[in-house]
Amino acid sequence: ALEKKVINSKLGEKVGLPCCHEIPSSDSLHNYRVYWQKNTMEVVLAYAEGKEISNNERYKNRTEMNDRNFTLWISPVEIPDSGPYQCVVQHLTSSQNPSVKCDETVTLFVAADFSEPNVTAEVISSSCESTEMVVTCFSYGGFPKSKMSGALNNESVELNVTWMSESSLSPYNATGKLQLNVTKDVTFTCSVESNGLTKSTSLLLKKTNHCVVPAIPTSYNVITASSIIIIIFLLAITLAARYLPRHVCSHCCKPQNSVQQSGKECTKTPMSSKVTSETSSV
């Protein structure tokens, strides 16, 4: 019985409000008078002797009643439908003195989920050290007013949240803002909690670097490369001119007769033999 006191529903769903009496199989709806009223004053639906005698204009084409257990069905349910509903059942044993079989109240609560948060970032200013920006998180269509929170790299931050609604029984739009200086790339996450459900959206905030490093002109690169090549070439020539003569064979002589001396080793006459010969001639 306690579970029937409060009925939770989502916007747009079909919801049934149970009554506290059910007609026995041996009885008929024609012997009953049933009233469904809201806030004890506004009649939503009424039956007498098996016929509908009242139907509220606001609930027209959205309500129906079970003819055995008197459950009131509302579809689609709207946020203004929230509130207490009273089911009164009278048995017409006597037209002059009907007996009350049931008089009980059940409360309907209609909720609406917020949309997935939409996160945007606007850069206000930027320097070599940091980027100043305003991050905005927006979610709509939720009821009742809930909680919006933010986080930077999973560390909680406080948002400046504004709630907008046409009335106390209308869906809410929520806008959260955060101004910060970004010194390095960070991830911002916006979350909206409502009716036990959490929806989150993340956005990577990048530091914009406007420090321009002058590029080396292409002509300068070409000149530098050419100069290096020329220097290496001149250095190679200098080294070759300096060290190449030392590598010429100084122990070989040119053969007198290339035909006769081919394949023979050429040896140089020792200096001492020449001196002896000159002395002998003297």
PDB file of C-alpha atoms in Angstrom:
ATOM      1  CA  ALA A   1       0.000   0.000   0.000  1.00  0.00           C
ATOM      2  CA  LEU A   2       2.877   2.357   0.752  1.00  0.00           C
ATOM      3  CA  GLU A   3       4.390   1.729  -2.707  1.00  0.00           C
ATOM      4  CA  LYS A   4       1.097   2.836  -4.298  1.00  0.00           C
ATOM      5  CA  LYS A   5       1.210   6.180  -2.490  1.00  0.00           C
ATOM      6  CA  VAL A   6       3.789   7.694  -4.891  1.00  0.00           C
ATOM      7  CA  ILE A   7       4.068   6.971  -8.619  1.00  0.00           C
ATOM      8  CA  ASN A   8       7.153   8.161 -10.523  1.00  0.00           C
ATOM      9  CA  SER A   9       6.965   8.667 -14.262  1.00  0.00           C
ATOM     10  CA  LYS A  10       8.915  10.223 -17.119  1.00  0.00           C
ATOM     11  CA  LEU A  11       7.620  12.940 -19.399  1.00  0.00           C
ATOM     12  CA  GLY A  12       5.721  11.473 -22.374  1.00  0.00           C
ATOM     13  CA  GLU A  13       5.188   8.019 -20.850  1.00  0.00           C
ATOM     14  CA  LYS A  14       1.938   6.199 -20.065  1.00  0.00           C
ATOM     15  CA  VAL A  15       1.311   5.986 -16.340  1.00  0.00           C
ATOM     16  CA  GLY A  16      -1.342   4.179 -14.293  1.00  0.00           C
ATOM     17  CA  LEU A  17      -2.611   5.495 -10.952  1.00  0.00           C
ATOM     18  CA  PRO A  18      -4.014   2.603  -8.880  1.00  0.00           C
ATOM     19  CA  CYS A  19      -7.240   2.892  -6.947  1.00  0.00           C
ATOM     20  CA  CYS A  20      -7.967   1.265  -3.601  1.00  0.00           C
ATOM     21  CA  HIS A  21     -10.926  -0.905  -4.653  1.00  0.00           C
ATOM     22  CA  GLU A  22     -11.620  -3.638  -7.189  1.00  0.00           C
ATOM     23  CA  ILE A  23     -15.067  -4.828  -8.290  1.00  0.00           C
ATOM     24  CA  PRO A  24     -15.795  -8.415  -7.290  1.00  0.00           C
ATOM     25  CA  SER A  25     -16.513 -10.793 -10.138  1.00  0.00           C
ATOM     26  CA  SER A  26     -20.106 -11.072  -8.943  1.00  0.00           C
ATOM     27  CA  ASP A  27     -20.667  -7.328  -9.184  1.00  0.00           C
ATOM     28  CA  SER A  28     -20.881  -4.802 -12.053  1.00  0.00           C
ATOM     29  CA  LEU A  29     -19.625  -1.290 -12.795  1.00  0.00           C
ATOM     30  CA  HIS A  30     -23.256  -0.190 -13.076  1.00  0.00           C
ATOM     31  CA  ASN A  31     -23.528  -0.421  -9.291  1.00  0.00           C
ATOM     32  CA  TYR A  32     -20.679   2.025  -8.658  1.00  0.00           C
ATOM     33  CA  ARG A  33     -19.893   5.688  -8.735  1.00  0.00           C
ATOM     34  CA  VAL A  34     -16.176   6.536  -9.207  1.00  0.00           C
ATOM     35  CA  TYR A  35     -14.446   9.896  -8.899  1.00  0.00           C
ATOM     36  CA  TRP A  36     -10.839  10.649  -9.815  1.00  0.00           C
ATOM     37  CA  GLN A  37      -9.956  14.163  -8.692  1.00  0.00           C
ATOM     38  CA  LYS A  38      -6.736  16.126  -8.326  1.00  0.00           C
ATOM     39  CA  ASN A  39      -5.887  18.269  -5.312  1.00  0.00           C
ATOM     40  CA  THR A  40      -9.308  17.187  -3.866  1.00  0.00           C
ATOM     41  CA  MET A  41     -10.994  19.881  -5.968  1.00  0.00           C
ATOM     42  CA  GLU A  42     -10.335  19.355  -9.681  1.00  0.00           C
ATOM     43  CA  VAL A  43     -12.308  16.435 -11.163  1.00  0.00           C
ATOM     44  CA  VAL A  44     -10.193  14.539 -13.688  1.00  0.00           C
ATOM     45  CA  LEU A  45     -12.596  11.703 -14.585  1.00  0.00           C
ATOM     46  CA  ALA A  46     -15.894  10.471 -13.144  1.00  0.00           C
ATOM     47  CA  TYR A  47     -18.187   7.465 -13.773  1.00  0.00           C
ATOM     48  CA  ALA A  48     -21.699   6.739 -12.515  1.00  0.00           C
ATOM     49  CA  GLU A  49     -23.729   3.606 -13.204  1.00  0.00           C
ATOM     50  CA  GLY A  50     -21.209   2.484 -15.832  1.00  0.00           C
ATOM     51  CA  LYS A  51     -21.187   5.737 -17.788  1.00  0.00           C
ATOM     52  CA  GLU A  52     -18.668   8.576 -17.980  1.00  0.00           C
ATOM     53  CA  ILE A  53     -20.180  11.694 -16.471  1.00  0.00           C
ATOM     54  CA  SER A  54     -17.161  14.035 -16.355  1.00  0.00           C
ATOM     55  CA  ASN A  55     -13.869  14.486 -18.201  1.00  0.00           C
ATOM     56  CA  ASN A  56     -11.554  17.411 -17.516  1.00  0.00           C
ATOM     57  CA  GLU A  57     -10.716  19.396 -20.665  1.00  0.00           C
ATOM     58  CA  ARG A  58      -7.018  19.441 -19.825  1.00  0.00           C
ATOM     59  CA  TYR A  59      -6.989  15.649 -19.630  1.00  0.00           C
ATOM     60  CA  LYS A  60      -9.270  15.119 -22.608  1.00  0.00           C
ATOM     61  CA  ASN A  61      -8.106  12.303 -24.920  1.00  0.00           C
ATOM     62  CA  ARG A  62      -5.319  11.517 -22.442  1.00  0.00           C
ATOM     63  CA  THR A  63      -7.182   9.576 -19.760  1.00  0.00           C
ATOM     64  CA  GLU A  64      -9.051   6.288 -19.416  1.00  0.00           C
ATOM     65  CA  MET A  65     -10.171   4.134 -16.495  1.00  0.00           C
ATOM     66  CA  ASN A  66     -10.096   0.380 -15.975  1.00  0.00           C
ATOM     67  CA  ASP A  67     -13.671  -0.845 -15.382  1.00  0.00           C
ATOM     68  CA  ARG A  68     -12.642  -3.509 -12.829  1.00  0.00           C
ATOM     69  CA  ASN A  69      -9.940  -2.017 -10.579  1.00  0.00           C
ATOM     70  CA  PHE A  70     -10.558   1.679 -11.438  1.00  0.00           C
ATOM     71  CA  THR A  71      -6.919   2.370 -12.366  1.00  0.00           C
ATOM     72  CA  LEU A  72      -6.599   5.801 -13.971  1.00  0.00           C
ATOM     73  CA  TRP A  73      -4.338   5.782 -17.040  1.00  0.00           C
ATOM     74  CA  ILE A  74      -2.787   9.019 -18.319  1.00  0.00           C
ATOM     75  CA  SER A  75      -0.931   9.129 -21.650  1.00  0.00           C
ATOM     76  CA  PRO A  76       1.160  10.950 -22.568  1.00  0.00           C
ATOM     77  CA  VAL A  77       1.901  12.256 -19.125  1.00  0.00           C
ATOM     78  CA  GLU A  78       2.930  15.904 -18.781  1.00  0.00           C
ATOM     79  CA  ILE A  79       4.927  17.715 -16.097  1.00  0.00           C
ATOM     80  CA  PRO A  80       1.860  19.709 -14.884  1.00  0.00           C
ATOM     81  CA  ASP A  81       0.159  16.354 -14.228  1.00  0.00           C
ATOM     82  CA  SER A  82       2.350  16.033 -11.131  1.00  0.00           C
ATOM     83  CA  GLY A  83       0.463  16.183  -7.866  1.00  0.00           C
ATOM     84  CA  PRO A  84      -1.894  14.261  -5.537  1.00  0.00           C
ATOM     85  CA  TYR A  85      -4.826  12.319  -7.023  1.00  0.00           C
ATOM     86  CA  GLN A  86      -7.760  11.075  -4.977  1.00  0.00           C
ATOM     87  CA  CYS A  87      -9.801   8.006  -5.876  1.00  0.00           C
ATOM     88  CA  VAL A  88     -13.316   7.889  -4.351  1.00  0.00           C
ATOM     89  CA  VAL A  89     -15.469   4.796  -4.924  1.00  0.00           C
ATOM     90  CA  GLN A  90     -19.130   4.563  -3.886  1.00  0.00           C
ATOM     91  CA  HIS A  91     -21.328   1.485  -4.083  1.00  0.00           C
ATOM     92  CA  LEU A  92     -24.897   2.236  -5.100  1.00  0.00           C
ATOM     93  CA  THR A  93     -26.716  -0.134  -2.767  1.00  0.00           C
ATOM     94  CA  SER A  94     -29.238   2.593  -2.354  1.00  0.00           C
ATOM     95  CA  SER A  95     -29.510   5.729  -4.498  1.00  0.00           C
ATOM     96  CA  GLN A  96     -30.274   7.735  -1.416  1.00  0.00           C
ATOM     97  CA  ASN A  97     -27.474   6.346   0.764  1.00  0.00           C
ATOM     98  CA  PRO A  98     -24.487   5.020  -1.285  1.00  0.00           C
ATOM     99  CA  SER A  99     -21.715   3.396   0.738  1.00  0.00           C
ATOM    100  CA  VAL A 100     -18.120   4.568   0.379  1.00  0.00           C
ATOM    101  CA  LYS A 101     -15.874   1.646  -0.544  1.00  0.00           C
ATOM    102  CA  CYS A 102     -12.663   3.589  -1.070  1.00  0.00           C
ATOM    103  CA  ASP A 103     -11.188   7.045  -0.522  1.00  0.00           C
ATOM    104  CA  GLU A 104      -7.422   7.155  -1.003  1.00  0.00           C
ATOM    105  CA  THR A 105      -4.802   9.511  -2.384  1.00  0.00           C
ATOM    106  CA  VAL A 106      -1.868   8.650  -4.633  1.00  0.00           C
ATOM    107  CA  THR A 107       0.781  11.173  -5.639  1.00  0.00           C
ATOM    108  CA  LEU A 108       2.144  11.370  -9.171  1.00  0.00           C
ATOM    109  CA  PHE A 109       5.609  12.771  -9.817  1.00  0.00           C
ATOM    110  CA  VAL A 110       6.600  13.465 -13.429  1.00  0.00           C
ATOM    111  CA  ALA A 111      10.269  13.994 -14.250  1.00  0.00           C
ATOM    112  CA  ALA A 112      12.158  14.818 -17.443  1.00  0.00           C
ATOM    113  CA  ASP A 113      15.760  13.973 -18.272  1.00  0.00           C
ATOM    114  CA  PHE A 114      18.181  16.710 -19.248  1.00  0.00           C
ATOM    115  CA  SER A 115      19.799  16.538 -22.660  1.00  0.00           C
ATOM    116  CA  GLU A 116      23.420  15.572 -23.236  1.00  0.00           C
ATOM    117  CA  PRO A 117      25.497  18.632 -22.270  1.00  0.00           C
ATOM    118  CA  ASN A 118      26.832  20.722 -25.134  1.00  0.00           C
ATOM    119  CA  VAL A 119      30.298  22.134 -24.345  1.00  0.00           C
ATOM    120  CA  THR A 120      31.931  25.019 -26.244  1.00  0.00           C
ATOM    121  CA  ALA A 121      35.029  27.151 -25.620  1.00  0.00           C
ATOM    122  CA  GLU A 122      35.694  30.761 -26.691  1.00  0.00           C
ATOM    123  CA  VAL A 123      39.244  32.182 -26.664  1.00  0.00           C
ATOM    124  CA  ILE A 124      39.389  35.684 -25.182  1.00  0.00           C
ATOM    125  CA  SER A 125      43.136  36.315 -25.370  1.00  0.00           C
ATOM    126  CA  SER A 126      46.340  34.395 -25.899  1.00  0.00           C
ATOM    127  CA  SER A 127      50.032  34.790 -25.143  1.00  0.00           C
ATOM    128  CA  CYS A 128      53.159  32.654 -25.115  1.00  0.00           C
ATOM    129  CA  GLU A 129      52.467  31.643 -21.510  1.00  0.00           C
ATOM    130  CA  SER A 130      48.700  30.949 -21.493  1.00  0.00           C
ATOM    131  CA  THR A 131      45.373  31.123 -23.301  1.00  0.00           C
ATOM    132  CA  GLU A 132      42.426  32.804 -21.601  1.00  0.00           C
ATOM    133  CA  MET A 133      39.044  31.332 -22.552  1.00  0.00           C
ATOM    134  CA  VAL A 134      35.416  31.001 -21.447  1.00  0.00           C
ATOM    135  CA  VAL A 135      33.951  27.491 -21.401  1.00  0.00           C
ATOM    136  CA  THR A 136      30.156  27.125 -21.694  1.00  0.00           C
ATOM    137  CA  CYS A 137      28.084  24.039 -20.881  1.00  0.00           C
ATOM    138  CA  PHE A 138      24.405  23.934 -21.954  1.00  0.00           C
ATOM    139  CA  SER A 139      21.675  21.364 -21.265  1.00  0.00           C
ATOM    140  CA  TYR A 140      17.903  21.624 -21.717  1.00  0.00           C
ATOM    141  CA  GLY A 141      14.516  19.973 -21.155  1.00  0.00           C
ATOM    142  CA  GLY A 142      15.069  18.656 -17.627  1.00  0.00           C
ATOM    143  CA  PHE A 143      12.739  18.581 -14.622  1.00  0.00           C
ATOM    144  CA  PRO A 144      13.025  19.224 -11.754  1.00  0.00           C
ATOM    145  CA  LYS A 145      15.966  21.555 -11.315  1.00  0.00           C
ATOM    146  CA  SER A 146      19.041  19.422 -10.885  1.00  0.00           C
ATOM    147  CA  LYS A 147      22.826  19.731 -10.519  1.00  0.00           C
ATOM    148  CA  MET A 148      25.415  20.767 -13.106  1.00  0.00           C
ATOM    149  CA  SER A 149      29.112  20.296 -12.325  1.00  0.00           C
ATOM    150  CA  GLY A 150      32.475  20.647 -14.079  1.00  0.00           C
ATOM    151  CA  ALA A 151      35.922  19.070 -13.885  1.00  0.00           C
ATOM    152  CA  LEU A 152      39.385  19.768 -15.298  1.00  0.00           C
ATOM    153  CA  ASN A 153      41.390  16.568 -15.793  1.00  0.00           C
ATOM    154  CA  ASN A 154      38.968  14.877 -13.343  1.00  0.00           C
ATOM    155  CA  GLU A 155      39.502  17.568 -10.699  1.00  0.00           C
ATOM    156  CA  SER A 156      36.268  19.284  -9.673  1.00  0.00           C
ATOM    157  CA  VAL A 157      35.761  22.973 -10.540  1.00  0.00           C
ATOM    158  CA  GLU A 158      32.855  25.250  -9.669  1.00  0.00           C
ATOM    159  CA  LEU A 159      30.657  26.495 -12.504  1.00  0.00           C
ATOM    160  CA  ASN A 160      28.522  29.630 -12.599  1.00  0.00           C
ATOM    161  CA  VAL A 161      25.165  27.970 -13.417  1.00  0.00           C
ATOM    162  CA  THR A 162      21.973  29.721 -14.556  1.00  0.00           C
ATOM    163  CA  TRP A 163      18.594  27.928 -14.575  1.00  0.00           C
ATOM    164  CA  MET A 164      15.770  29.083 -16.851  1.00  0.00           C
ATOM    165  CA  SER A 165      12.132  27.906 -16.866  1.00  0.00           C
ATOM    166  CA  GLU A 166       8.834  29.323 -18.063  1.00  0.00           C
ATOM    167  CA  SER A 167       7.080  28.283 -14.843  1.00  0.00           C
ATOM    168  CA  SER A 168       7.518  26.112 -11.756  1.00  0.00           C
ATOM    169  CA  LEU A 169       6.042  23.177 -13.714  1.00  0.00           C
ATOM    170  CA  SER A 170       8.001  23.657 -16.951  1.00  0.00           C
ATOM    171  CA  PRO A 171      11.258  22.013 -18.113  1.00  0.00           C
ATOM    172  CA  TYR A 172      14.489  23.764 -17.185  1.00  0.00           C
ATOM    173  CA  ASN A 173      17.386  24.921 -19.335  1.00  0.00           C
ATOM    174  CA  ALA A 174      20.765  25.049 -17.600  1.00  0.00           C
ATOM    175  CA  THR A 175      23.815  27.087 -18.656  1.00  0.00           C
ATOM    176  CA  GLY A 176      27.137  26.786 -16.839  1.00  0.00           C
ATOM    177  CA  LYS A 177      30.155  29.022 -17.483  1.00  0.00           C
ATOM    178  CA  LEU A 178      33.807  28.868 -16.439  1.00  0.00           C
ATOM    179  CA  GLN A 179      36.593  31.378 -17.224  1.00  0.00           C
ATOM    180  CA  LEU A 180      40.149  30.075 -16.976  1.00  0.00           C
ATOM    181  CA  ASN A 181      43.737  30.458 -18.181  1.00  0.00           C
ATOM    182  CA  VAL A 182      45.012  27.406 -20.011  1.00  0.00           C
ATOM    183  CA  THR A 183      48.784  26.958 -19.697  1.00  0.00           C
ATOM    184  CA  LYS A 184      48.731  23.446 -21.170  1.00  0.00           C
ATOM    185  CA  ASP A 185      46.227  21.178 -22.880  1.00  0.00           C
ATOM    186  CA  VAL A 186      43.521  20.019 -20.436  1.00  0.00           C
ATOM    187  CA  THR A 187      40.236  18.079 -20.664  1.00  0.00           C
ATOM    188  CA  PHE A 188      37.076  19.788 -19.412  1.00  0.00           C
ATOM    189  CA  THR A 189      34.086  17.621 -18.485  1.00  0.00           C
ATOM    190  CA  CYS A 190      30.559  18.903 -17.875  1.00  0.00           C
ATOM    191  CA  SER A 191      28.017  16.669 -16.096  1.00  0.00           C
ATOM    192  CA  VAL A 192      24.280  17.011 -15.465  1.00  0.00           C
ATOM    193  CA  GLU A 193      22.588  14.867 -12.832  1.00  0.00           C
ATOM    194  CA  SER A 194      18.827  14.322 -12.814  1.00  0.00           C
ATOM    195  CA  ASN A 195      16.512  11.588 -11.552  1.00  0.00           C
ATOM    196  CA  GLY A 196      19.398   9.310 -10.669  1.00  0.00           C
ATOM    197  CA  LEU A 197      20.943   9.611 -14.139  1.00  0.00           C
ATOM    198  CA  THR A 198      24.192  11.413 -15.006  1.00  0.00           C
ATOM    199  CA  LYS A 199      25.041  12.636 -18.500  1.00  0.00           C
ATOM    200  CA  SER A 200      28.523  13.960 -19.289  1.00  0.00           C
ATOM    201  CA  THR A 201      30.369  15.571 -22.198  1.00  0.00           C
ATOM    202  CA  SER A 202      34.126  16.250 -22.445  1.00  0.00           C
ATOM    203  CA  LEU A 203      36.105  18.752 -24.518  1.00  0.00           C
ATOM    204  CA  LEU A 204      39.886  19.046 -24.968  1.00  0.00           C
ATOM    205  CA  LEU A 205      41.033  22.620 -24.302  1.00  0.00           C
ATOM    206  CA  LYS A 206      44.205  23.403 -26.216  1.00  0.00           C
ATOM    207  CA  LYS A 207      46.671  26.156 -25.414  1.00  0.00           C
ATOM    208  CA  THR A 208      47.102  28.280 -28.521  1.00  0.00           C
ATOM    209  CA  ASN A 209      50.727  29.359 -29.076  1.00  0.00           C
ATOM    210  CA  HIS A 210      51.169  32.688 -30.860  1.00  0.00           C
ATOM    211  CA  CYS A 211      54.934  32.915 -30.309  1.00  0.00           C
ATOM    212  CA  VAL A 212      56.251  33.008 -33.892  1.00  0.00           C
ATOM    213  CA  VAL A 213      59.818  31.749 -34.446  1.00  0.00           C
ATOM    214  CA  PRO A 214      61.377  33.419 -37.551  1.00  0.00           C
ATOM    215  CA  ALA A 215      61.907  30.880 -40.267  1.00  0.00           C
ATOM    216  CA  ILE A 216      65.344  30.636 -41.945  1.00  0.00           C
ATOM    217  CA  PRO A 217      65.045  31.877 -45.549  1.00  0.00           C
ATOM    218  CA  THR A 218      65.465  29.238 -48.208  1.00  0.00           C
ATOM    219  CA  SER A 219      68.185  31.264 -50.022  1.00  0.00           C
ATOM    220  CA  TYR A 220      70.240  31.339 -46.842  1.00  0.00           C
ATOM    221  CA  ASN A 221      70.039  27.552 -46.582  1.00  0.00           C
ATOM    222  CA  VAL A 222      71.219  27.152 -50.175  1.00  0.00           C
ATOM    223  CA  ILE A 223      74.146  29.550 -49.670  1.00  0.00           C
ATOM    224  CA  THR A 224      75.179  27.784 -46.476  1.00  0.00           C
ATOM    225  CA  ALA A 225      75.123  24.346 -48.115  1.00  0.00           C
ATOM    226  CA  SER A 226      77.034  25.594 -51.166  1.00  0.00           C
ATOM    227  CA  SER A 227      79.720  27.226 -49.000  1.00  0.00           C
ATOM    228  CA  ILE A 228      80.236  24.019 -47.048  1.00  0.00           C
ATOM    229  CA  ILE A 229      80.625  22.010 -50.264  1.00  0.00           C
ATOM    230  CA  ILE A 230      83.175  24.513 -51.691  1.00  0.00           C
ATOM    231  CA  ILE A 231      85.211  24.542 -48.481  1.00  0.00           C
ATOM    232  CA  ILE A 232      85.315  20.742 -48.395  1.00  0.00           C
ATOM    233  CA  PHE A 233      86.351  20.642 -52.070  1.00  0.00           C
ATOM    234  CA  LEU A 234      89.194  23.169 -51.589  1.00  0.00           C
ATOM    235  CA  LEU A 235      90.359  21.355 -48.486  1.00  0.00           C
ATOM    236  CA  ALA A 236      90.473  18.071 -50.425  1.00  0.00           C
ATOM    237  CA  ILE A 237      92.554  19.654 -53.209  1.00  0.00           C
ATOM    238  CA  THR A 238      94.984  21.161 -50.684  1.00  0.00           C
ATOM    239  CA  LEU A 239      95.466  17.880 -48.918  1.00  0.00           C
ATOM    240  CA  ALA A 240      95.933  16.024 -52.211  1.00  0.00           C
ATOM    241  CA  ALA A 241      98.568  18.515 -53.434  1.00  0.00           C
ATOM    242  CA  ARG A 242     100.448  18.273 -50.180  1.00  0.00           C
ATOM    243  CA  TYR A 243     100.519  14.546 -49.570  1.00  0.00           C
ATOM    244  CA  LEU A 244     100.201  12.915 -53.015  1.00  0.00           C
ATOM    245  CA  PRO A 245     103.940  13.329 -54.173  1.00  0.00           C
ATOM    246  CA  ARG A 246     105.144  11.457 -51.083  1.00  0.00           C
ATOM    247  CA  HIS A 247     103.308   8.373 -52.206  1.00  0.00           C
ATOM    248  CA  VAL A 248     105.118   8.102 -55.607  1.00  0.00           C
ATOM    249  CA  CYS A 249     107.433   5.069 -55.788  1.00  0.00           C
ATOM    250  CA  SER A 250     110.983   6.384 -55.304  1.00  0.00           C
ATOM    251  CA  HIS A 251     112.556   2.919 -55.491  1.00  0.00           C
ATOM    252  CA  CYS A 252     111.537   2.119 -59.064  1.00  0.00           C
ATOM    253  CA  CYS A 253     113.265   3.184 -62.328  1.00  0.00           C
ATOM    254  CA  LYS A 254     112.068   3.264 -65.838  1.00  0.00           C
ATOM    255  CA  PRO A 255     113.171   0.194 -67.805  1.00  0.00           C
ATOM    256  CA  GLN A 256     115.705   0.774 -70.651  1.00  0.00           C
ATOM    257  CA  ASN A 257     114.209  -1.758 -72.922  1.00  0.00           C
ATOM    258  CA  SER A 258     110.618  -2.427 -72.195  1.00  0.00           C
ATOM    259  CA  VAL A 259     110.691  -5.644 -74.259  1.00  0.00           C
ATOM    260  CA  GLN A 260     113.833  -7.124 -72.745  1.00  0.00           C
ATOM    261  CA  GLN A 261     113.191  -5.896 -69.230  1.00  0.00           C
ATOM    262  CA  SER A 262     109.523  -6.851 -69.048  1.00  0.00           C
ATOM    263  CA  GLY A 263     108.837  -8.997 -66.058  1.00  0.00           C
ATOM    264  CA  LYS A 264     112.271  -8.166 -64.508  1.00  0.00           C
ATOM    265  CA  GLU A 265     112.766  -6.180 -61.384  1.00  0.00           C
ATOM    266  CA  CYS A 266     114.513  -2.838 -61.957  1.00  0.00           C
ATOM    267  CA  THR A 267     117.131  -2.000 -59.325  1.00  0.00           C
ATOM    268  CA  LYS A 268     119.025   1.212 -58.857  1.00  0.00           C
ATOM    269  CA  THR A 269     122.839   1.091 -58.992  1.00  0.00           C
ATOM    270  CA  PRO A 270     124.273   1.703 -55.581  1.00  0.00           C
ATOM    271  CA  MET A 271     126.109   5.015 -55.113  1.00  0.00           C
ATOM    272  CA  SER A 272     129.293   3.268 -53.904  1.00  0.00           C
ATOM    273  CA  SER A 273     129.788   1.445 -57.211  1.00  0.00           C
ATOM    274  CA  LYS A 274     129.736   4.690 -59.151  1.00  0.00           C
ATOM    275  CA  VAL A 275     132.415   6.209 -56.945  1.00  0.00           C
ATOM    276  CA  THR A 276     134.685   3.147 -57.375  1.00  0.00           C
ATOM    277  CA  SER A 277     134.413   3.255 -61.123  1.00  0.00           C
ATOM    278  CA  GLU A 278     135.406   6.910 -61.322  1.00  0.00           C
ATOM    279  CA  THR A 279     138.444   6.257 -59.147  1.00  0.00           C
ATOM    280  CA  SER A 280     139.648   3.429 -61.286  1.00  0.00           C
ATOM    281  CA  SER A 281     139.594   5.538 -64.437  1.00  0.00           C
ATOM    282  CA  VAL A 282     141.772   8.081 -62.808  1.00  0.00           C
TER     283      VAL A 282
END
